[in-house]
Amino acid sequence: MRFVDEFRDPAKARALLAAIDELAARSDRPLQIMEFCGGHTHALFRHGLLDRLAPAVEFVHGPGCPVCILPRERVDRALDLAARPRVILATFGDVLRVPGSRGSLAQARAQGADVRTVYSPLDALELARAHPRREVVFLAIGFETTLPATALTVLAAEREGLANFSLLCEHVTTPATLRALLRDPDLHLDGLIAPGHVAMVIGEAPFAFVAEEFAKPLVISGFEPLDLLHALWRVLRQWAAGEARVENPYARVVRPEGNPAGRDAATTVFDLAASAEVRGLGPIPGAGVRLRPAFAHRDAARRFHLPEPDPTPETTPCGLVLKGRLRPSACPHFGRACTPRTPLGAPMVSAEGACAAYHRFAARPAPEATR
C-alpha cells in the first residue's frame, strides 16, 4: 500500500501540475501530446487528468491497443479457423467481441464453435495437453509486452513435443507502428509518452529514432497518475527548451537495455521484421511478427492452408480514431449505433480502446441525440 500511495501523493501531483501549467503557458496554442498506449488513455481518464490539463494540453490517443488494431479480415480468418472440425481456438477475452465482416468470435462460439478465453498463452498450451486429439490454436495478439510469453510457450510446446499446438500470429511491434504514425503528414505532435510495459521488454534504444529522425521528445511512463504527470512534465520541459531525446523516469521498472531474456526468446522464435496490416494504418513494413522457419510447423495459417486475407475496406471511422485524427466523441456513431454492447469497431470493445474510455468516463451524447 505504501508503494501505491507514493505514486498517488496529492502534494506531488499539485507540484507537477503547477510546473506543467507554467510550461504549457509558454505556448500560444494547445500542445499536442500523444500517449501511444491505450492503458495510458484509460489512466488519464480514470484519474481525471484530461479535464485538469485541458485546454492547454491536448492528448492525442495513439493506436497502442493490440485488440483495436486487429484488422477485420484477420478476425474473419480466425472465424474460418474456428469453424473447422476438431479445432479449439483460444485467445484473450477482448478479442472475442472484435467484429469481423461476418460477426465476432463470441458470436461464433454462441453458434457452436469451440472458442476458449485464456489469460495466457500457457493456458492454451494446457488445453493442448488436455485435448491431445484436438488441434489447439492460440490467436496471438499484442505488442512486445506479450510477445516473449508467446515465444516461451512455443519453446515449451517444442520441448514437450505437443504436435497439436499452433499459433495464428497477429503480434505487432511498437517502433515500426510508431514510425508509420509519425510519417503521417496530417498528424502534428509536440511530444510523445511511450508505454512503460513495452519499454520494459525492448529498452530505451528502439525509441531513439523518434528524437533523432522526427525531432520529437519522448518520455517512457508507467501507469500511475504521478507517472503520467511526471512524464508529461518532462516532455514539456524538452519542448520548451527546443530539445528532443528519449527519457526514462520509469527506471523502477524499465532498464535501459530492457529485458534481454525476453527479447532473446522473441527473436529465437520470431522474425520481427515482417510486414503487417494494421487497422487504420494499412500495411507497415517491419511491424509484423512471423514464426521463423524452424518453427513454421507451429504456424496455424500454414497448417490449415489459410490464404493470406485481402484487406477489407473500413466502413467506420475507427481508422481515424486509431491514428489520433478523430476523437471518439466526434464519431457520428459514438454512443448511438456504437456502444460497448453493440460495438461497430474494436476501439469500443477493448479494455484499452479509446472509444471505450470515452464512453465510460467522458460525457455521453444528450438523450435526444440518441433517439
mmCIF file of C-alpha atoms in Angstrom:
data_model
loop_
_atom_site.group_PDB
_atom_site.id
_atom_site.type_symbol
_atom_site.label_atom_id
_atom_site.label_comp_id
_atom_site.label_asym_id
_atom_site.label_seq_id
_atom_site.Cartn_x
_atom_site.Cartn_y
_atom_site.Cartn_z
ATOM 1 C CA MET A 1 0.000 0.000 0.000
ATOM 2 C CA ARG A 2 2.891 2.332 0.775
ATOM 3 C CA PHE A 3 4.184 1.821 -2.779
ATOM 4 C CA VAL A 4 0.798 2.773 -4.296
ATOM 5 C CA ASP A 5 0.468 5.833 -2.048
ATOM 6 C CA GLU A 6 3.903 7.037 -3.141
ATOM 7 C CA PHE A 7 2.679 7.379 -6.707
ATOM 8 C CA ARG A 8 -0.650 8.980 -5.792
ATOM 9 C CA ASP A 9 0.644 11.675 -3.430
ATOM 10 C CA PRO A 10 -1.605 14.785 -3.750
ATOM 11 C CA ALA A 11 1.168 17.226 -2.838
ATOM 12 C CA LYS A 12 3.468 15.832 -5.523
ATOM 13 C CA ALA A 13 0.606 15.913 -8.011
ATOM 14 C CA ARG A 14 -0.124 19.592 -7.261
ATOM 15 C CA ALA A 15 3.543 20.494 -7.692
ATOM 16 C CA LEU A 16 3.759 18.681 -11.024
ATOM 17 C CA LEU A 17 0.504 20.236 -12.254
ATOM 18 C CA ALA A 18 1.803 23.711 -11.403
ATOM 19 C CA ALA A 19 5.035 23.035 -13.291
ATOM 20 C CA ILE A 20 3.097 21.659 -16.281
ATOM 21 C CA ASP A 21 0.811 24.716 -16.300
ATOM 22 C CA GLU A 22 3.812 27.036 -16.284
ATOM 23 C CA LEU A 23 5.427 25.282 -19.257
ATOM 24 C CA ALA A 24 2.202 24.982 -21.252
ATOM 25 C CA ALA A 25 1.515 28.700 -20.757
ATOM 26 C CA ARG A 26 4.554 29.445 -22.938
ATOM 27 C CA SER A 27 2.656 28.168 -25.982
ATOM 28 C CA ASP A 28 0.140 30.254 -27.916
ATOM 29 C CA ARG A 29 -1.793 27.101 -28.871
ATOM 30 C CA PRO A 30 -2.772 23.817 -27.234
ATOM 31 C CA LEU A 31 0.171 21.415 -27.132
ATOM 32 C CA GLN A 32 -0.441 18.089 -28.877
ATOM 33 C CA ILE A 33 0.933 15.184 -26.857
ATOM 34 C CA MET A 34 0.367 11.598 -27.952
ATOM 35 C CA GLU A 35 0.036 8.817 -25.427
ATOM 36 C CA PHE A 36 0.643 5.783 -27.644
ATOM 37 C CA CYS A 37 -0.779 3.207 -25.241
ATOM 38 C CA GLY A 38 -4.456 2.562 -24.594
ATOM 39 C CA GLY A 39 -3.604 1.764 -20.994
ATOM 40 C CA HIS A 40 -2.358 5.339 -20.620
ATOM 41 C CA THR A 41 -5.546 6.661 -22.247
ATOM 42 C CA HIS A 42 -7.717 4.896 -19.685
ATOM 43 C CA ALA A 43 -5.452 6.004 -16.817
ATOM 44 C CA LEU A 44 -5.680 9.648 -17.932
ATOM 45 C CA PHE A 45 -9.467 9.418 -17.910
ATOM 46 C CA ARG A 46 -9.749 7.367 -14.738
ATOM 47 C CA HIS A 47 -7.708 9.847 -12.680
ATOM 48 C CA GLY A 48 -9.339 12.960 -14.163
ATOM 49 C CA LEU A 49 -6.113 14.247 -15.701
ATOM 50 C CA LEU A 50 -7.574 15.041 -19.122
ATOM 51 C CA ASP A 51 -10.073 17.517 -17.674
ATOM 52 C CA ARG A 52 -7.482 19.099 -15.401
ATOM 53 C CA LEU A 53 -4.898 19.603 -18.142
ATOM 54 C CA ALA A 54 -7.228 20.813 -20.913
ATOM 55 C CA PRO A 55 -7.221 23.056 -22.856
ATOM 56 C CA ALA A 56 -3.504 23.858 -22.556
ATOM 57 C CA VAL A 57 -2.567 20.245 -23.346
ATOM 58 C CA GLU A 58 -4.498 18.126 -25.825
ATOM 59 C CA PHE A 59 -3.796 14.421 -25.630
ATOM 60 C CA VAL A 60 -3.799 12.611 -28.951
ATOM 61 C CA HIS A 61 -4.761 8.983 -28.395
ATOM 62 C CA GLY A 62 -2.490 6.582 -30.253
ATOM 63 C CA PRO A 63 -3.118 3.089 -31.629
ATOM 64 C CA GLY A 64 -1.339 1.214 -28.845
ATOM 65 C CA CYS A 65 -4.261 -1.110 -28.176
ATOM 66 C CA PRO A 66 -3.435 -4.547 -29.611
ATOM 67 C CA VAL A 67 -7.082 -5.573 -29.885
ATOM 68 C CA CYS A 68 -8.050 -2.345 -31.643
ATOM 69 C CA ILE A 69 -5.506 -2.649 -34.443
ATOM 70 C CA LEU A 70 -6.577 -6.178 -35.417
ATOM 71 C CA PRO A 71 -7.964 -5.788 -38.951
ATOM 72 C CA ARG A 72 -11.384 -7.175 -39.768
ATOM 73 C CA GLU A 73 -10.011 -9.589 -42.351
ATOM 74 C CA ARG A 74 -7.793 -11.121 -39.645
ATOM 75 C CA VAL A 75 -10.858 -11.642 -37.473
ATOM 76 C CA ASP A 76 -12.549 -13.266 -40.475
ATOM 77 C CA ARG A 77 -9.614 -15.634 -40.859
ATOM 78 C CA ALA A 78 -9.894 -16.608 -37.190
ATOM 79 C CA LEU A 79 -13.623 -17.192 -37.708
ATOM 80 C CA ASP A 80 -12.874 -19.521 -40.619
ATOM 81 C CA LEU A 81 -10.423 -21.444 -38.479
ATOM 82 C CA ALA A 82 -12.789 -21.676 -35.502
ATOM 83 C CA ALA A 83 -15.393 -23.262 -37.766
ATOM 84 C CA ARG A 84 -13.091 -26.187 -38.594
ATOM 85 C CA PRO A 85 -13.886 -29.568 -37.008
ATOM 86 C CA ARG A 86 -11.640 -30.616 -34.100
ATOM 87 C CA VAL A 87 -10.231 -27.088 -33.681
ATOM 88 C CA ILE A 88 -10.146 -25.316 -30.324
ATOM 89 C CA LEU A 89 -9.384 -21.623 -30.838
ATOM 90 C CA ALA A 90 -8.016 -19.904 -27.729
ATOM 91 C CA THR A 91 -7.401 -16.189 -27.267
ATOM 92 C CA PHE A 92 -7.741 -13.280 -24.844
ATOM 93 C CA GLY A 93 -11.206 -12.171 -23.758
ATOM 94 C CA ASP A 94 -11.360 -8.795 -25.501
ATOM 95 C CA VAL A 95 -10.601 -10.382 -28.863
ATOM 96 C CA LEU A 96 -13.825 -12.391 -28.792
ATOM 97 C CA ARG A 97 -16.008 -9.328 -29.322
ATOM 98 C CA VAL A 98 -13.983 -7.630 -32.059
ATOM 99 C CA PRO A 99 -16.269 -7.502 -35.098
ATOM 100 C CA GLY A 100 -15.153 -9.013 -38.365
ATOM 101 C CA SER A 101 -17.152 -8.637 -41.551
ATOM 102 C CA ARG A 102 -19.197 -11.735 -40.671
ATOM 103 C CA GLY A 103 -19.603 -11.366 -36.925
ATOM 104 C CA SER A 104 -17.305 -11.960 -33.976
ATOM 105 C CA LEU A 105 -15.680 -14.943 -32.294
ATOM 106 C CA ALA A 106 -18.154 -14.556 -29.438
ATOM 107 C CA GLN A 107 -20.999 -14.990 -31.910
ATOM 108 C CA ALA A 108 -19.228 -17.962 -33.479
ATOM 109 C CA ARG A 109 -18.947 -19.546 -30.029
ATOM 110 C CA ALA A 110 -22.655 -18.993 -29.427
ATOM 111 C CA GLN A 111 -23.282 -20.835 -32.689
ATOM 112 C CA GLY A 112 -21.237 -23.844 -31.608
ATOM 113 C CA ALA A 113 -17.586 -23.093 -32.430
ATOM 114 C CA ASP A 114 -15.143 -24.156 -29.716
ATOM 115 C CA VAL A 115 -13.647 -20.785 -28.812
ATOM 116 C CA ARG A 116 -11.988 -20.522 -25.388
ATOM 117 C CA THR A 117 -10.944 -17.498 -23.349
ATOM 118 C CA VAL A 118 -7.460 -17.720 -21.843
ATOM 119 C CA TYR A 119 -5.378 -15.381 -19.715
ATOM 120 C CA SER A 120 -2.010 -16.549 -21.011
ATOM 121 C CA PRO A 121 -0.679 -18.497 -23.988
ATOM 122 C CA LEU A 122 0.366 -21.109 -21.414
ATOM 123 C CA ASP A 123 -3.352 -21.688 -20.773
ATOM 124 C CA ALA A 124 -3.703 -22.557 -24.455
ATOM 125 C CA LEU A 125 -0.790 -24.959 -24.112
ATOM 126 C CA GLU A 126 -2.593 -26.626 -21.217
ATOM 127 C CA LEU A 127 -5.622 -27.074 -23.483
ATOM 128 C CA ALA A 128 -3.379 -28.871 -25.970
ATOM 129 C CA ARG A 129 -2.164 -31.199 -23.222
ATOM 130 C CA ALA A 130 -5.716 -31.872 -22.044
ATOM 131 C CA HIS A 131 -7.113 -32.497 -25.547
ATOM 132 C CA PRO A 132 -4.466 -34.485 -27.449
ATOM 133 C CA ARG A 133 -6.935 -35.423 -30.211
ATOM 134 C CA ARG A 134 -7.924 -31.815 -30.885
ATOM 135 C CA GLU A 135 -5.996 -29.068 -32.679
ATOM 136 C CA VAL A 136 -5.471 -26.147 -30.310
ATOM 137 C CA VAL A 137 -4.719 -22.807 -31.952
ATOM 138 C CA PHE A 138 -3.735 -19.746 -29.957
ATOM 139 C CA LEU A 139 -4.728 -16.465 -31.633
ATOM 140 C CA ALA A 140 -1.711 -14.447 -30.505
ATOM 141 C CA ILE A 141 -2.051 -10.670 -30.341
ATOM 142 C CA GLY A 142 -0.195 -7.869 -28.619
ATOM 143 C CA PHE A 143 2.845 -5.657 -28.860
ATOM 144 C CA GLU A 144 6.215 -6.567 -27.348
ATOM 145 C CA THR A 145 4.636 -6.819 -23.897
ATOM 146 C CA THR A 146 3.063 -10.205 -24.651
ATOM 147 C CA LEU A 147 5.474 -11.370 -27.341
ATOM 148 C CA PRO A 148 8.027 -13.071 -25.019
ATOM 149 C CA ALA A 149 5.266 -15.091 -23.337
ATOM 150 C CA THR A 150 4.073 -16.347 -26.717
ATOM 151 C CA ALA A 151 7.645 -17.232 -27.709
ATOM 152 C CA LEU A 152 8.293 -19.100 -24.474
ATOM 153 C CA THR A 153 5.047 -21.029 -24.970
ATOM 154 C CA VAL A 154 6.178 -22.124 -28.426
ATOM 155 C CA LEU A 155 9.511 -23.258 -26.979
ATOM 156 C CA ALA A 156 7.669 -25.195 -24.259
ATOM 157 C CA ALA A 157 5.498 -26.892 -26.897
ATOM 158 C CA GLU A 158 8.683 -27.886 -28.746
ATOM 159 C CA ARG A 159 10.298 -29.328 -25.629
ATOM 160 C CA GLU A 160 7.194 -31.367 -24.828
ATOM 161 C CA GLY A 161 6.613 -32.452 -28.411
ATOM 162 C CA LEU A 162 2.992 -31.234 -28.376
ATOM 163 C CA ALA A 163 2.145 -31.649 -32.035
ATOM 164 C CA ASN A 164 -1.434 -30.364 -31.664
ATOM 165 C CA PHE A 165 -0.500 -26.781 -30.676
ATOM 166 C CA SER A 166 -0.096 -23.922 -33.173
ATOM 167 C CA LEU A 167 -0.340 -20.135 -33.454
ATOM 168 C CA LEU A 168 -2.356 -17.741 -35.530
ATOM 169 C CA CYS A 169 0.177 -14.943 -35.068
ATOM 170 C CA GLU A 170 -1.066 -11.334 -35.085
ATOM 171 C CA HIS A 171 1.608 -9.723 -32.921
ATOM 172 C CA VAL A 172 2.761 -6.239 -33.957
ATOM 173 C CA THR A 173 5.882 -4.279 -32.990
ATOM 174 C CA THR A 174 5.712 -0.821 -31.431
ATOM 175 C CA PRO A 175 8.628 1.101 -33.047
ATOM 176 C CA ALA A 176 7.543 0.355 -36.625
ATOM 177 C CA THR A 177 3.946 1.286 -35.829
ATOM 178 C CA LEU A 178 5.100 4.494 -34.187
ATOM 179 C CA ARG A 179 7.276 5.330 -37.189
ATOM 180 C CA ALA A 180 4.297 4.899 -39.535
ATOM 181 C CA LEU A 181 2.284 7.285 -37.367
ATOM 182 C CA LEU A 182 4.980 9.947 -37.322
ATOM 183 C CA ARG A 183 5.173 9.843 -41.113
ATOM 184 C CA ASP A 184 1.521 10.897 -41.370
ATOM 185 C CA PRO A 185 1.664 14.493 -42.697
ATOM 186 C CA ASP A 186 -1.684 15.318 -41.096
ATOM 187 C CA LEU A 187 -0.572 14.407 -37.586
ATOM 188 C CA HIS A 188 1.234 17.247 -35.796
ATOM 189 C CA LEU A 189 2.659 16.299 -32.419
ATOM 190 C CA ASP A 190 4.740 18.206 -29.909
ATOM 191 C CA GLY A 191 5.843 15.126 -27.973
ATOM 192 C CA LEU A 192 5.058 11.545 -27.054
ATOM 193 C CA ILE A 193 4.554 9.425 -23.961
ATOM 194 C CA ALA A 194 5.733 5.851 -24.560
ATOM 195 C CA PRO A 195 4.378 2.697 -22.885
ATOM 196 C CA GLY A 196 6.456 1.517 -19.957
ATOM 197 C CA HIS A 197 5.471 -2.139 -20.258
ATOM 198 C CA VAL A 198 6.735 -2.259 -23.867
ATOM 199 C CA ALA A 199 9.949 -0.471 -22.891
ATOM 200 C CA MET A 200 10.371 -2.972 -20.053
ATOM 201 C CA VAL A 201 10.978 -5.570 -22.788
ATOM 202 C CA ILE A 202 12.707 -3.644 -25.585
ATOM 203 C CA GLY A 203 14.502 -0.965 -23.551
ATOM 204 C CA GLU A 204 15.162 2.668 -24.460
ATOM 205 C CA ALA A 205 17.212 2.461 -27.675
ATOM 206 C CA PRO A 206 14.396 1.352 -30.053
ATOM 207 C CA PHE A 207 12.635 4.674 -29.363
ATOM 208 C CA ALA A 208 15.678 6.814 -30.211
ATOM 209 C CA PHE A 209 14.529 7.377 -33.826
ATOM 210 C CA VAL A 210 11.612 9.488 -32.548
ATOM 211 C CA ALA A 211 14.054 12.141 -31.367
ATOM 212 C CA GLU A 212 16.763 11.605 -33.969
ATOM 213 C CA GLU A 213 14.625 11.392 -37.125
ATOM 214 C CA PHE A 214 11.478 13.287 -36.166
ATOM 215 C CA ALA A 215 12.844 15.734 -33.551
ATOM 216 C CA LYS A 216 10.111 14.859 -31.052
ATOM 217 C CA PRO A 217 10.582 14.485 -27.293
ATOM 218 C CA LEU A 218 9.650 11.034 -26.000
ATOM 219 C CA VAL A 219 9.309 10.009 -22.372
ATOM 220 C CA ILE A 220 8.689 6.470 -21.135
ATOM 221 C CA SER A 221 5.968 6.300 -18.499
ATOM 222 C CA GLY A 222 4.295 3.984 -16.053
ATOM 223 C CA PHE A 223 0.569 3.968 -15.387
ATOM 224 C CA GLU A 224 0.097 5.637 -12.006
ATOM 225 C CA PRO A 225 -1.151 9.255 -12.072
ATOM 226 C CA LEU A 226 2.179 10.646 -10.882
ATOM 227 C CA ASP A 227 3.990 8.586 -13.535
ATOM 228 C CA LEU A 228 1.901 10.248 -16.228
ATOM 229 C CA LEU A 229 2.216 13.743 -14.796
ATOM 230 C CA HIS A 230 5.973 13.328 -14.397
ATOM 231 C CA ALA A 231 6.277 12.064 -17.983
ATOM 232 C CA LEU A 232 4.204 14.968 -19.322
ATOM 233 C CA TRP A 233 6.286 17.480 -17.376
ATOM 234 C CA ARG A 234 9.469 16.022 -18.880
ATOM 235 C CA VAL A 235 8.003 16.141 -22.395
ATOM 236 C CA LEU A 236 7.001 19.788 -21.977
ATOM 237 C CA ARG A 237 10.360 20.657 -20.441
ATOM 238 C CA GLN A 238 12.069 19.318 -23.556
ATOM 239 C CA TRP A 239 9.601 21.140 -25.805
ATOM 240 C CA ALA A 240 10.176 24.443 -24.006
ATOM 241 C CA ALA A 241 13.956 24.044 -24.340
ATOM 242 C CA GLY A 242 13.742 23.076 -28.018
ATOM 243 C CA GLU A 243 15.187 19.640 -27.244
ATOM 244 C CA ALA A 244 14.311 16.138 -28.412
ATOM 245 C CA ARG A 245 15.558 12.996 -26.708
ATOM 246 C CA VAL A 246 14.360 9.816 -25.034
ATOM 247 C CA GLU A 247 13.934 9.995 -21.263
ATOM 248 C CA ASN A 248 13.162 7.137 -18.913
ATOM 249 C CA PRO A 249 11.871 8.251 -15.500
ATOM 250 C CA TYR A 250 10.202 4.823 -15.140
ATOM 251 C CA ALA A 251 13.538 3.346 -14.079
ATOM 252 C CA ARG A 252 11.995 1.362 -11.235
ATOM 253 C CA VAL A 253 10.643 -0.974 -13.934
ATOM 254 C CA VAL A 254 12.425 -0.178 -17.218
ATOM 255 C CA ARG A 255 16.141 -0.812 -17.560
ATOM 256 C CA PRO A 256 17.953 0.952 -20.409
ATOM 257 C CA GLU A 257 18.627 -2.407 -22.075
ATOM 258 C CA GLY A 258 15.115 -3.748 -21.399
ATOM 259 C CA ASN A 259 14.729 -7.463 -20.738
ATOM 260 C CA PRO A 260 17.415 -9.361 -22.706
ATOM 261 C CA ALA A 261 15.985 -12.777 -21.809
ATOM 262 C CA GLY A 262 12.549 -11.816 -23.094
ATOM 263 C CA ARG A 263 13.992 -10.314 -26.272
ATOM 264 C CA ASP A 264 16.161 -13.376 -26.869
ATOM 265 C CA ALA A 265 13.141 -15.674 -26.586
ATOM 266 C CA ALA A 266 11.176 -13.497 -29.015
ATOM 267 C CA THR A 267 13.970 -13.292 -31.597
ATOM 268 C CA THR A 268 14.652 -17.030 -31.327
ATOM 269 C CA VAL A 269 11.088 -17.916 -32.265
ATOM 270 C CA PHE A 270 10.010 -14.961 -34.394
ATOM 271 C CA ASP A 271 11.154 -12.875 -37.319
ATOM 272 C CA LEU A 272 10.426 -9.341 -36.129
ATOM 273 C CA ALA A 273 10.899 -7.623 -39.476
ATOM 274 C CA ALA A 274 7.906 -8.839 -41.458
ATOM 275 C CA SER A 275 5.198 -6.585 -42.872
ATOM 276 C CA ALA A 276 1.876 -6.281 -41.057
ATOM 277 C CA GLU A 277 -1.565 -4.962 -41.913
ATOM 278 C CA VAL A 278 -2.576 -2.667 -39.048
ATOM 279 C CA ARG A 279 -6.118 -1.402 -38.749
ATOM 280 C CA GLY A 280 -6.225 2.298 -39.514
ATOM 281 C CA LEU A 281 -2.615 2.443 -40.693
ATOM 282 C CA GLY A 282 -2.601 -0.101 -43.511
ATOM 283 C CA PRO A 283 0.451 -2.236 -44.337
ATOM 284 C CA ILE A 284 3.516 -1.331 -42.273
ATOM 285 C CA PRO A 285 6.938 -2.723 -43.217
ATOM 286 C CA GLY A 286 8.753 -4.121 -40.215
ATOM 287 C CA ALA A 287 5.732 -4.126 -37.903
ATOM 288 C CA GLY A 288 4.845 -7.771 -38.447
ATOM 289 C CA VAL A 289 5.869 -10.822 -36.438
ATOM 290 C CA ARG A 290 6.170 -14.229 -38.087
ATOM 291 C CA LEU A 291 7.404 -17.606 -36.914
ATOM 292 C CA ARG A 292 10.909 -18.452 -38.066
ATOM 293 C CA PRO A 293 11.373 -21.427 -40.435
ATOM 294 C CA ALA A 294 12.447 -23.713 -37.570
ATOM 295 C CA PHE A 295 9.014 -23.196 -36.007
ATOM 296 C CA ALA A 296 6.941 -22.961 -39.188
ATOM 297 C CA HIS A 297 5.136 -26.194 -38.272
ATOM 298 C CA ARG A 298 3.540 -24.173 -35.442
ATOM 299 C CA ASP A 299 2.031 -21.699 -37.931
ATOM 300 C CA ALA A 300 -1.728 -22.327 -37.979
ATOM 301 C CA ALA A 301 -2.120 -20.466 -41.268
ATOM 302 C CA ARG A 302 0.285 -22.892 -42.889
ATOM 303 C CA ARG A 303 -1.014 -25.962 -41.043
ATOM 304 C CA PHE A 304 -4.609 -25.318 -42.080
ATOM 305 C CA HIS A 305 -3.786 -23.849 -45.506
ATOM 306 C CA LEU A 306 -5.384 -20.496 -44.711
ATOM 307 C CA PRO A 307 -4.975 -17.985 -47.548
ATOM 308 C CA GLU A 308 -3.500 -14.584 -46.803
ATOM 309 C CA PRO A 309 -6.578 -12.361 -46.450
ATOM 310 C CA ASP A 310 -7.197 -9.357 -48.663
ATOM 311 C CA PRO A 311 -7.545 -6.090 -46.725
ATOM 312 C CA THR A 312 -11.172 -5.198 -46.037
ATOM 313 C CA PRO A 313 -12.152 -1.546 -46.620
ATOM 314 C CA GLU A 314 -13.073 0.319 -43.453
ATOM 315 C CA THR A 315 -16.782 1.058 -43.120
ATOM 316 C CA THR A 316 -16.420 3.019 -39.855
ATOM 317 C CA PRO A 317 -14.142 5.896 -38.742
ATOM 318 C CA CYS A 318 -12.173 3.527 -36.466
ATOM 319 C CA GLY A 319 -9.017 4.027 -38.510
ATOM 320 C CA LEU A 320 -9.099 7.782 -37.950
ATOM 321 C CA VAL A 321 -9.532 7.227 -34.210
ATOM 322 C CA LEU A 322 -6.544 4.871 -34.149
ATOM 323 C CA LYS A 323 -4.416 7.430 -35.983
ATOM 324 C CA GLY A 324 -5.297 10.100 -33.446
ATOM 325 C CA ARG A 325 -7.029 12.178 -36.110
ATOM 326 C CA LEU A 326 -10.579 11.801 -34.790
ATOM 327 C CA ARG A 327 -11.720 11.995 -31.196
ATOM 328 C CA PRO A 328 -14.118 9.174 -30.384
ATOM 329 C CA SER A 329 -16.810 11.591 -29.240
ATOM 330 C CA ALA A 330 -16.704 13.251 -32.674
ATOM 331 C CA CYS A 331 -17.539 9.986 -34.447
ATOM 332 C CA PRO A 332 -21.153 10.059 -35.723
ATOM 333 C CA HIS A 333 -21.689 6.507 -34.410
ATOM 334 C CA PHE A 334 -20.294 7.074 -30.921
ATOM 335 C CA GLY A 335 -22.820 6.337 -28.172
ATOM 336 C CA ARG A 336 -25.535 5.817 -30.740
ATOM 337 C CA ALA A 337 -25.090 2.861 -33.067
ATOM 338 C CA CYS A 338 -21.718 2.078 -31.465
ATOM 339 C CA THR A 339 -21.688 1.273 -27.748
ATOM 340 C CA PRO A 340 -19.871 -1.342 -25.640
ATOM 341 C CA ARG A 341 -22.949 -3.569 -26.013
ATOM 342 C CA THR A 342 -23.216 -3.009 -29.773
ATOM 343 C CA PRO A 343 -19.667 -2.197 -30.945
ATOM 344 C CA LEU A 344 -19.136 -1.336 -34.585
ATOM 345 C CA GLY A 345 -15.369 -1.353 -34.192
ATOM 346 C CA ALA A 346 -12.603 -2.671 -31.989
ATOM 347 C CA PRO A 347 -11.824 0.621 -30.147
ATOM 348 C CA MET A 348 -15.234 0.349 -28.445
ATOM 349 C CA VAL A 349 -14.602 -3.295 -27.456
ATOM 350 C CA SER A 350 -11.185 -3.367 -25.860
ATOM 351 C CA ALA A 351 -10.432 -2.526 -22.250
ATOM 352 C CA GLU A 352 -7.683 -0.301 -23.716
ATOM 353 C CA GLY A 353 -9.724 1.176 -26.577
ATOM 354 C CA ALA A 354 -10.051 4.958 -26.817
ATOM 355 C CA CYS A 355 -13.763 4.762 -27.671
ATOM 356 C CA ALA A 356 -14.396 2.548 -24.649
ATOM 357 C CA ALA A 357 -12.568 5.069 -22.456
ATOM 358 C CA TYR A 358 -14.664 7.960 -23.764
ATOM 359 C CA HIS A 359 -17.868 6.003 -23.340
ATOM 360 C CA ARG A 360 -17.011 5.006 -19.792
ATOM 361 C CA PHE A 361 -15.509 8.222 -18.480
ATOM 362 C CA ALA A 362 -16.457 11.131 -20.764
ATOM 363 C CA ALA A 363 -19.796 12.813 -21.373
ATOM 364 C CA ARG A 364 -22.356 10.817 -23.319
ATOM 365 C CA PRO A 365 -24.432 12.319 -26.143
ATOM 366 C CA ALA A 366 -27.566 14.104 -24.972
ATOM 367 C CA PRO A 367 -30.578 11.753 -24.713
ATOM 368 C CA GLU A 368 -32.398 13.443 -27.585
ATOM 369 C CA ALA A 369 -29.417 12.816 -29.865
ATOM 370 C CA THR A 370 -29.745 9.069 -29.388
ATOM 371 C CA ARG A 371 -33.384 8.809 -30.437
#
